[in-house]
Short mmCIF file of C-alpha atoms and ligand atoms in Angstrom, two decimals:
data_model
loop_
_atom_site.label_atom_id
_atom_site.label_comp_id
_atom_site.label_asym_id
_atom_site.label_seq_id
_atom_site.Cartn_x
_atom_site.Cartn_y
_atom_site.Cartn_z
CA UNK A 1 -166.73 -46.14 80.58
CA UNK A 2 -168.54 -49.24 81.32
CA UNK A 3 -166.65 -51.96 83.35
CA UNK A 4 -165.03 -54.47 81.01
CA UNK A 5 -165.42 -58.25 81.45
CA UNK A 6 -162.52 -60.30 80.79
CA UNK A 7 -162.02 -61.06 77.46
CA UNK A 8 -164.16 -64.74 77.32
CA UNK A 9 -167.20 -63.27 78.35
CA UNK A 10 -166.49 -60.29 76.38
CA UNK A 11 -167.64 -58.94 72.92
CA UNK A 12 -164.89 -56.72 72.64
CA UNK A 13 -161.19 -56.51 73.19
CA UNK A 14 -160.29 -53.10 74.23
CA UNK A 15 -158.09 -53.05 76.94
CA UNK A 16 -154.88 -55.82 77.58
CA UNK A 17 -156.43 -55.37 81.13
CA UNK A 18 -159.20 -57.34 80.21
CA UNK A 19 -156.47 -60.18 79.74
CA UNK A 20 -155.61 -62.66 82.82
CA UNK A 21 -152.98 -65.40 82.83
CA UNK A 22 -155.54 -67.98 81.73
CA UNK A 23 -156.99 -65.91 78.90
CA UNK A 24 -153.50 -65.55 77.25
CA UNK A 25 -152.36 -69.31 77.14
CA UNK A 26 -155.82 -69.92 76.23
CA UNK A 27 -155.30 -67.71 73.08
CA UNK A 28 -151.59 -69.05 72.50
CA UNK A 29 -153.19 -72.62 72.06
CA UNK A 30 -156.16 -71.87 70.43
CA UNK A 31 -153.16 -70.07 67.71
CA UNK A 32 -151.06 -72.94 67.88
CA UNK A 33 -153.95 -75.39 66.87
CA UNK A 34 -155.29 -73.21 64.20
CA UNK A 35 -151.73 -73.32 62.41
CA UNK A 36 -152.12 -77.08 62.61
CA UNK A 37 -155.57 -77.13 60.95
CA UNK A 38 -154.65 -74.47 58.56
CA UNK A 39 -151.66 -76.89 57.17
CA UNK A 40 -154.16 -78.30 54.72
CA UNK A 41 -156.15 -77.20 52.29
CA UNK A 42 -159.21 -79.00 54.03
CA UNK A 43 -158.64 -77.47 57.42
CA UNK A 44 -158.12 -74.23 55.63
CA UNK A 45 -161.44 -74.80 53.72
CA UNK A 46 -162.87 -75.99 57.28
CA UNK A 47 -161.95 -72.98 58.63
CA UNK A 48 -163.45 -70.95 56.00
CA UNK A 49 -166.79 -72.00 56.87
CA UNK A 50 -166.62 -70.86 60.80
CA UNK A 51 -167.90 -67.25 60.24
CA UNK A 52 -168.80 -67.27 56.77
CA UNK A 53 -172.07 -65.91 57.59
CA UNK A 54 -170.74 -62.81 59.32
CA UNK A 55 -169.27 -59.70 58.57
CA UNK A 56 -166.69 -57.25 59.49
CA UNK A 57 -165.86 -53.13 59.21
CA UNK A 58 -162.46 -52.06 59.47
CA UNK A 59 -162.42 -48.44 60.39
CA UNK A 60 -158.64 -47.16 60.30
CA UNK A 61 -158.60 -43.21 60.96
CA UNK A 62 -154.79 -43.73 61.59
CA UNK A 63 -152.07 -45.19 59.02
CA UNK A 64 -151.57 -48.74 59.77
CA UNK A 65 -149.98 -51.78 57.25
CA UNK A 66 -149.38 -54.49 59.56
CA UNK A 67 -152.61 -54.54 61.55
CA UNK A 68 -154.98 -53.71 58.98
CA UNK A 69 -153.06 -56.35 56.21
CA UNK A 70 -153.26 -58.99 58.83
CA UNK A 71 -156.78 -58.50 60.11
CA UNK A 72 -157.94 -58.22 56.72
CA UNK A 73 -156.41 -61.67 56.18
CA UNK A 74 -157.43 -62.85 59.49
CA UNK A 75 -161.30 -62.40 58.44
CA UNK A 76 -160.13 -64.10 55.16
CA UNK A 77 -158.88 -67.35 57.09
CA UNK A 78 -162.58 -67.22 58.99
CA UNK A 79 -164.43 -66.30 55.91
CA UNK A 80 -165.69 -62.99 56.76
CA UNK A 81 -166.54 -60.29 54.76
CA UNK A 82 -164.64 -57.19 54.87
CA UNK A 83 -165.67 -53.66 54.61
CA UNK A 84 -163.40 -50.83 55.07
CA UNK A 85 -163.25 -47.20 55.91
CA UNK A 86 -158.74 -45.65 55.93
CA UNK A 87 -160.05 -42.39 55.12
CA UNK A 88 -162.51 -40.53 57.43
CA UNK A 89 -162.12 -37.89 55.06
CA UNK A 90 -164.62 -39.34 52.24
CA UNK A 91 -167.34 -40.69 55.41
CA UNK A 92 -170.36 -38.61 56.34
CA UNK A 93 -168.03 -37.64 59.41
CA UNK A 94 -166.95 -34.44 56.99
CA UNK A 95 -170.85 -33.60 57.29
CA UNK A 96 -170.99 -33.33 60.67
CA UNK A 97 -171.23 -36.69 61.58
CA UNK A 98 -170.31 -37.40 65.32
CA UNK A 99 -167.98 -40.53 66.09
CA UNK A 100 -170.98 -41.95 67.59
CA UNK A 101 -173.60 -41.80 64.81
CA UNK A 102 -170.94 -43.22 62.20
CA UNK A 103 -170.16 -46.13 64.67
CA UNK A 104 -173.82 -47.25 64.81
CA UNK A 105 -174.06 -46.82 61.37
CA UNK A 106 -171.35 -49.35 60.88
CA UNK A 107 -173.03 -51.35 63.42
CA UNK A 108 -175.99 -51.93 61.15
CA UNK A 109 -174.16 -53.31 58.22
CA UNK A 110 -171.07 -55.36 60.58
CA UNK A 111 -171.03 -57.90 63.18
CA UNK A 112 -167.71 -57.02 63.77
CA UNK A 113 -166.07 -53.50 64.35
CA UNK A 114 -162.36 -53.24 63.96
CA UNK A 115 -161.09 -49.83 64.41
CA UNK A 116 -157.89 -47.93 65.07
CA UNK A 117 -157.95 -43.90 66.33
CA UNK A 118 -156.10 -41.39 67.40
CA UNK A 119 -158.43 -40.76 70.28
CA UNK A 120 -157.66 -43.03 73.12
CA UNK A 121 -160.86 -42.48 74.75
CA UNK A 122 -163.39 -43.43 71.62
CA UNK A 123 -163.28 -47.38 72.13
CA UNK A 124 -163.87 -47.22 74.89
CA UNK A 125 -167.22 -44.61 74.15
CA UNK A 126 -168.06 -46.89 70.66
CA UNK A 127 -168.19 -49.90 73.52
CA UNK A 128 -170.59 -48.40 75.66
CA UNK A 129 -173.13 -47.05 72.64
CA UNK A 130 -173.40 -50.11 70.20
CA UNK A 131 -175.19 -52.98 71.38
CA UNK A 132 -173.45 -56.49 73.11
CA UNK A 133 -174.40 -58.07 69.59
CA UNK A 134 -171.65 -56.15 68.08
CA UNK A 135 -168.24 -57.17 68.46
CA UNK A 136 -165.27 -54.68 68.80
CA UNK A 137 -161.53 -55.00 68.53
CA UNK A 138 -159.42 -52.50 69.27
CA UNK A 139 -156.62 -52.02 66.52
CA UNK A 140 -154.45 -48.90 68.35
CA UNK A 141 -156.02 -46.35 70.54
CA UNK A 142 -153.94 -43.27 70.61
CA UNK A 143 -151.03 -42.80 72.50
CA UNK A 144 -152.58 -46.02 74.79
CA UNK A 145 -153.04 -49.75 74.09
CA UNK A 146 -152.55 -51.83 71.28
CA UNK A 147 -153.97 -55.10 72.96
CA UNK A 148 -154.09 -57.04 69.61
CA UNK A 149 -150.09 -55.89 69.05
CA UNK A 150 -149.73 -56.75 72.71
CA UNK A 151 -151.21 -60.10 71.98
CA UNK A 152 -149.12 -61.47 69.17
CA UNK A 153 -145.73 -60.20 71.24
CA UNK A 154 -147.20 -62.73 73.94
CA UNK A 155 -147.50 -65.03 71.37
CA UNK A 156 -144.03 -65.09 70.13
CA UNK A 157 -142.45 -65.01 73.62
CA UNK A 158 -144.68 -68.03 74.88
CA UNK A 159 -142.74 -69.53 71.88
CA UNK A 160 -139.79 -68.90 73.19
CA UNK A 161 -140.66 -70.06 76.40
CA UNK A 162 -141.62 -67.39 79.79
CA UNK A 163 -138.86 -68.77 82.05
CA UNK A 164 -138.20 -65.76 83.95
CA UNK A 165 -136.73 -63.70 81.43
CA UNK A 166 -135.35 -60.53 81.09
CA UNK A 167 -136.54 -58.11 79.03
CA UNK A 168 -135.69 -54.42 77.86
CA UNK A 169 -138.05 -52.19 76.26
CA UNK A 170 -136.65 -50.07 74.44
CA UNK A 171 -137.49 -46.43 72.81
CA UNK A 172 -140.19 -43.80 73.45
CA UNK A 173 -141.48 -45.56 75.77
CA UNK A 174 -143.94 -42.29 76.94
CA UNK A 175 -146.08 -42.48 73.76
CA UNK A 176 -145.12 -46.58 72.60
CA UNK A 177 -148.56 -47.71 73.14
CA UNK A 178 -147.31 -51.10 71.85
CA UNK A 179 -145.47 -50.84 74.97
CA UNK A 180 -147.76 -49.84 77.53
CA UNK A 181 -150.06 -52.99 76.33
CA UNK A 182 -147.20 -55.66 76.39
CA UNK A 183 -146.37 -54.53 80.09
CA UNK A 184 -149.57 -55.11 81.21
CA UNK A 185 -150.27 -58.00 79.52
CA UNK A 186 -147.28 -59.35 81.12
CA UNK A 187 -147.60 -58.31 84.24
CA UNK A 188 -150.03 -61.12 84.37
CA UNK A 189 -147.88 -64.27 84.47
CA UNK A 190 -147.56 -66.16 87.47
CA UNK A 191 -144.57 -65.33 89.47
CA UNK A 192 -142.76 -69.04 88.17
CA UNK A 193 -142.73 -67.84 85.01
CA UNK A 194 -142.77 -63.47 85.60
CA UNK A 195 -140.52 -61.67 83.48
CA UNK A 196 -137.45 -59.21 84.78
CA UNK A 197 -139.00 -55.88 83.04
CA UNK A 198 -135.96 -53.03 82.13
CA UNK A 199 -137.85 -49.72 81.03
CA UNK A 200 -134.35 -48.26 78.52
CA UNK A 201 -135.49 -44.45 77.41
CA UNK A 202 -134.39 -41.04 78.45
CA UNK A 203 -136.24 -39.30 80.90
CA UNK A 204 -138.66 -37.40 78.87
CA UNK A 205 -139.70 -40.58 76.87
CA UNK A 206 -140.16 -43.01 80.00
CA UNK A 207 -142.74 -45.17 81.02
CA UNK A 208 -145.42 -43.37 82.25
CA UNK A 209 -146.66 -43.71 86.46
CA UNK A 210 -149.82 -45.13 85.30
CA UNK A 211 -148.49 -48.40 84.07
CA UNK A 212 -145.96 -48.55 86.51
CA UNK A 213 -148.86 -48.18 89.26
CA UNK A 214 -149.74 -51.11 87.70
CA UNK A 215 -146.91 -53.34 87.59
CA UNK A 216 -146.45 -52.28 91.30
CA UNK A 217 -149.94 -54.22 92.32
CA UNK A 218 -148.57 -56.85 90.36
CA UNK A 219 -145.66 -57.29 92.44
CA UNK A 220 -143.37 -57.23 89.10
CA UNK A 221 -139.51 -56.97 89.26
CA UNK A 222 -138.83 -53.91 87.22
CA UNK A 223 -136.13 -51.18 86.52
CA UNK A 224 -135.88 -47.61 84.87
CA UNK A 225 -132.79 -46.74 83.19
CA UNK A 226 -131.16 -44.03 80.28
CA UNK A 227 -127.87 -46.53 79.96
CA UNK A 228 -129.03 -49.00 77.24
CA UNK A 229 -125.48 -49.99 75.59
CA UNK A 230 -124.47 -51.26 79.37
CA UNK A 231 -128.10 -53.29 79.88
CA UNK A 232 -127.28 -54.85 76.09
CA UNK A 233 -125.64 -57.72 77.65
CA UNK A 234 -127.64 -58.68 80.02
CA UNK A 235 -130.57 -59.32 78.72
CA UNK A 236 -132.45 -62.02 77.07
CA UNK A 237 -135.53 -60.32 74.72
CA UNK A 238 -135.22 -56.57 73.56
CA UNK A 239 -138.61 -54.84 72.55
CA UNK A 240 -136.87 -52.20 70.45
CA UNK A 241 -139.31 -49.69 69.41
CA UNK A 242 -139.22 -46.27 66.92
CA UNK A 243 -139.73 -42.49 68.25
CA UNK A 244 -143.88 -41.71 68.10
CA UNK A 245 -143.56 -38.11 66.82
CA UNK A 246 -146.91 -38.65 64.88
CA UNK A 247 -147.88 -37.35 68.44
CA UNK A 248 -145.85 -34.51 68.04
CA UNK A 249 -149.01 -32.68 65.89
CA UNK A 250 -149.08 -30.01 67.25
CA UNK A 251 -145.25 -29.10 66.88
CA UNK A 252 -144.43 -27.29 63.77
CA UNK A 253 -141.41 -29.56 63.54
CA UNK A 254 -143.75 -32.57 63.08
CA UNK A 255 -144.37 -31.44 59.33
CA UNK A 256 -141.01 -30.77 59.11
CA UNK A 257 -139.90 -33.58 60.02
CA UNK A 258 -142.24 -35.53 58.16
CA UNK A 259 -140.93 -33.35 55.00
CA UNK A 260 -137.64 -34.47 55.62
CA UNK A 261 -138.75 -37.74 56.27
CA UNK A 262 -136.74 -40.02 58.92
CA UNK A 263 -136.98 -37.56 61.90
CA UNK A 264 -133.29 -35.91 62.49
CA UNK A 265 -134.20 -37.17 66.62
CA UNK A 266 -134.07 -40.91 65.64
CA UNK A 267 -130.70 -40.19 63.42
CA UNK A 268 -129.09 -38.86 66.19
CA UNK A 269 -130.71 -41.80 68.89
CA UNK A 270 -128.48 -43.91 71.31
CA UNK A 271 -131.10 -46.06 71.75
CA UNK A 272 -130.21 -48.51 68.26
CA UNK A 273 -129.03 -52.11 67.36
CA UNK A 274 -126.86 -52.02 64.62
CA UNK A 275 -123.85 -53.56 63.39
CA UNK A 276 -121.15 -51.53 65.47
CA UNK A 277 -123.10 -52.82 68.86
CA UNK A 278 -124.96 -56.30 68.24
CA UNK A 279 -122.52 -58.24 69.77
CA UNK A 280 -123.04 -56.67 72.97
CA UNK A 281 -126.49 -58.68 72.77
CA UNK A 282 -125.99 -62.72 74.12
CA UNK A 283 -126.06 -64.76 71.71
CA UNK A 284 -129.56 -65.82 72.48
CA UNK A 285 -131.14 -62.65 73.60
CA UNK A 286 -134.13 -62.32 70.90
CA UNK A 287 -134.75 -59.05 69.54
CA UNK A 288 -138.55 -57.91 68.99
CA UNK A 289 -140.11 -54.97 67.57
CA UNK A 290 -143.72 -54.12 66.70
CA UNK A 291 -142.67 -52.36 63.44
CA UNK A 292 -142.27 -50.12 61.49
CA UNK A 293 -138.94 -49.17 62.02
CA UNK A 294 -136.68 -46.68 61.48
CA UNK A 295 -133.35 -46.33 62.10
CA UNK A 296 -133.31 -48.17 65.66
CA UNK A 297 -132.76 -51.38 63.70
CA UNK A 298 -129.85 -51.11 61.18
CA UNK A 299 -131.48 -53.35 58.34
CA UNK A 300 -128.27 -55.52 58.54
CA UNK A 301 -129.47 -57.05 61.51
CA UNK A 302 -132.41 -58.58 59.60
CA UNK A 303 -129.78 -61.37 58.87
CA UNK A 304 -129.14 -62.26 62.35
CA UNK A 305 -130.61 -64.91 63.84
CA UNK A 306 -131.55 -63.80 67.35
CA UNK A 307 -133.65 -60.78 64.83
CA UNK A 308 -137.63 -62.50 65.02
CA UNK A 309 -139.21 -59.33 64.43
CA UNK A 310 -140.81 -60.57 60.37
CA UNK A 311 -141.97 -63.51 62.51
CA UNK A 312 -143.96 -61.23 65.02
CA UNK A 313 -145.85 -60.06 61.80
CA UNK A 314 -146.96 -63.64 60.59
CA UNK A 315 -147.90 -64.36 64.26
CA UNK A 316 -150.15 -61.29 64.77
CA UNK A 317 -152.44 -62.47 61.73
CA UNK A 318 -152.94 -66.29 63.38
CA UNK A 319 -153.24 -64.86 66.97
CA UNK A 320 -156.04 -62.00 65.74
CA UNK A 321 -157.32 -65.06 63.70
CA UNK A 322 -157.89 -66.75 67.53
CA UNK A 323 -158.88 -64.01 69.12
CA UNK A 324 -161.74 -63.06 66.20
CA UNK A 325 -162.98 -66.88 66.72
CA UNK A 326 -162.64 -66.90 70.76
CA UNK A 327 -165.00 -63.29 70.33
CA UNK A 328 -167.30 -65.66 68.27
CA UNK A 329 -167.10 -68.46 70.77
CA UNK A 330 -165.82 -70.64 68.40
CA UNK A 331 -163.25 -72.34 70.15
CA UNK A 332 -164.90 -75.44 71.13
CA UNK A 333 -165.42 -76.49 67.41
CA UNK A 334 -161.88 -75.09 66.76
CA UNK A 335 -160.55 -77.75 69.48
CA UNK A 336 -162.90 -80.84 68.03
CA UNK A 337 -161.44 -80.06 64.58
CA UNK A 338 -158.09 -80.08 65.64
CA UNK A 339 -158.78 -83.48 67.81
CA UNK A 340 -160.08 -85.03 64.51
CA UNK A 341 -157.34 -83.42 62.58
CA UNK A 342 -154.44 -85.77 65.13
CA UNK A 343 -156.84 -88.90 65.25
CA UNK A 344 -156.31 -88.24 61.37
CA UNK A 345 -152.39 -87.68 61.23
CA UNK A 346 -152.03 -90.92 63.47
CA UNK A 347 -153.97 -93.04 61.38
N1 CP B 401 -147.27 -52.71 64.65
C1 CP B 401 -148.24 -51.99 64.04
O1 CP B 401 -149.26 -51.61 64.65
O2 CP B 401 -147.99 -51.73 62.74
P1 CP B 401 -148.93 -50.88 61.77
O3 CP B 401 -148.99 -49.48 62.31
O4 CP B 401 -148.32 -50.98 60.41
O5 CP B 401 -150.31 -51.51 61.83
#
C-alpha cells in the first residue's frame, strides 16, 4: 500500500486518515461557499463550467442509493461526464478480467474513478496501479471506511457547532464502516473543540481495537457501553446506525434473512429510537444516521425536530461536490467566485 498524502496534495481520497483538522474546515467552507454560489442560476451555470472538460466512472460493485445518486449529481453541479458500471456482472470481469486490468481500463476513458467494493483492500491496490493523473474517491470499502460518508457527517456537525459534544454511536458498530470513518475523522479536532465519543453496541458488535488504538494516540475521551436507554439522556448527537448483515455472506441465514426481508435481529434490537423512548433524548440532542434504515429509527421520528438525518443526505452531495473540486485544485477559483459573488450581493 503506498503511503497516502493528506488529502490537498492528494489525487485520491481513500482513507479519513488522510484527513487533518485543517483539511476538514477547509472542506466545510469550501461547501458552505459553493451553496452560496449555487443560489443562482449564474453561479450554478459558473459552476458548470469548472470541470466540464473532464470525466468521471462510477464503479459500484455494492448496492448503494445515496452515494451513487449524490455523486452522480455532484459531477452534474461540476459538469462532468458520468459513466457507470452497478453491475460487475455484465463487465469483462466475468471473462476473467482481474480488478486490476478493469481499473486501468477505466482509467483510459475517466479522469476520475469513483468506486465502492466489498473488498476493503482494492482502493487501496487500484491507488497504487493507476497513474497520479487519475483521481480516485473512495465510495465504501468493505467492512472499513466510508471517508466521503464520514465527510458529510463532519459537515453537518460543524453546522451544529463542535463545542465539546457528546456523542453516541450507535449499532453494529464491528462492521459500521460509516462508523469507523467518522471516529477517525473526529479524532482530529483540536482538544477546544474534541468531542466526548460513547461506543453503544453489544459486545459482539463493538468497536473494533484498531480504531480504538487510534483514538488512544489521539488522546480522545471515549467510552464502551451495552446500556444505551440509560446513555439516551445524556447525550447531545446520536449516530444511530442499522445491523450490517450484508457481511453475514457466508451465513445461510443471510439469504434467509434477506428472503424475509427486515432481518428478525434488528426486530428484536434494543438499540432503537422510537416513539415509546424519544423523550429520553434532550431536547436538543440531534439524531444522525448515514441511512438506510431499518427499524432502529421508528419512521415517526422523521417528524421530530432534533431528527437531521434527510439533511445529512443533501449535505453529502455539496460536500462530495467540494471535495471533487479540492481533488481538481479548484478551490482558489471557487473562493474568487464566491468573493465576486458578496462584492455583488452588497452592491
Ligand atoms: N449512507 C450510504 O452509504 O448510503 P448508500 O448505501 O445508499 O449509498
Amino acid at each position: 500500500m503506498k503511503d497516502l498524502e493528506k488529502i490537498e496534495k492528494s489525487n485520491c481520497c481513500i482513507t479519513a486518515q488522510q484527513f487533518d483538522y485543517d483539511s476538514l474546515k477547509k472542506i466545510c467552507e469550501l461547501t458552505d461557499k459553493i451553496r452560496v454560489i449555487s443560489e443562482t442560476k449564474e453561479g450554478r451555470d459558473w459552476l458548470q463550467t469548472l470541470l466540464s472538460d473532464k470525466k468521471a466512472m462510477l464503479y459500484f460493485a455494492q448496492p448503494s442509493s445515496r452515494t451513487f445518486m449524490s455523486f452522480v449529481s455532484a459531477c452534474h453541479i461540476l459538469g462532468i461526464k458520468i459513466m457507470e458500471i452497478r453491475d460487475p456482472s455484465i463487465s469483462s470481469m466475468v471473462k476473467g478480467e482481474s480488478d486490476i486490468d478493469s481499473f486501468k481500463t477505466f482509467s483510459q476513458f475517466a479522469d476520475l474513478i469513483i468506486m465502492r467494493h466489498d473488498k476493503s483492500n482494492l482502493i487501496y491496490e487500484v491507488a497504487d496501479a493507476l497513474s497520479k493523473d487519475n483521481k480516485i474517491i473512495n465510495a465504501g470499502s468493505g467492512a472499513d471506511q466510508h471517508p466521503t460518508q464520514a465527510l458529510l457527517d463532519v459537515y453537518t456537525i460543524y453546522k451544529m457547532g463542535f463545542n465539546n459534544k457528546k456523542i453516541a454511536f450507535v449499532g453494529d458498530l464491528a462492521r459500521g464502516r460509516t462508523v469507523r470513518s467518522l471516529a477517525l475523522m473526529l479524532s482530529k479536532l483540536p482538544k477546544e473543540e474534541a468531542l466526548k465519543f460513547y461506543f453503544v453496541a453489544p459486545s459482539n458488535y463493538q468497536i473494533k481495537d484498531d480504531i480504538l488504538e487510534q483514538l488512544k494516540k489521539e488522546n480522545i475521551d471515549y467510552e464502551l457501553t451495552d446500556n444505551w436507554e440509560e446513555l439516551m439522556s445524556k447525550i447531545d448527537i446520536v449516530y444511530m446506525t442499522r445491523l450490517q448483515n450484508e457481511h453475514d455472506k457466508k451465513n445461510w441465514l443471510y439469504y434467509l434473512k434477506n428472503k424475509l426481508g427486515i432481518s428478525p435481529d434488528n426486530a428484536r434490537s434494543n438499540y432503537i429510537i422510537n416513539k415509546n423512548n424519544i423523550n429520553k433524548l434532550k431536547p436538543d440532542c440531534k439524531i444522525m444516521h448515514p441511512l438506510p434504515r431499518r427499524l432502529e429509527i421508528g419512521i415517526e421520528v422523521d417528524k421530530d425536530n432534533r431528527a437531521v438525518y434527510w439533511e445529512q443526505v443533501e449535505n453529502g452531495m455539496w460536500v462530495r461536490v467540494a471535495l471533487i473540486a479540492l481533488l481538481f485544485k479548484k478551490e482558489k477559483q471557487i473562493n474568487n467566485q464566491f468573493l465576486n459573488y458578496q462584492k455583488i450581493k452588497k452592491i
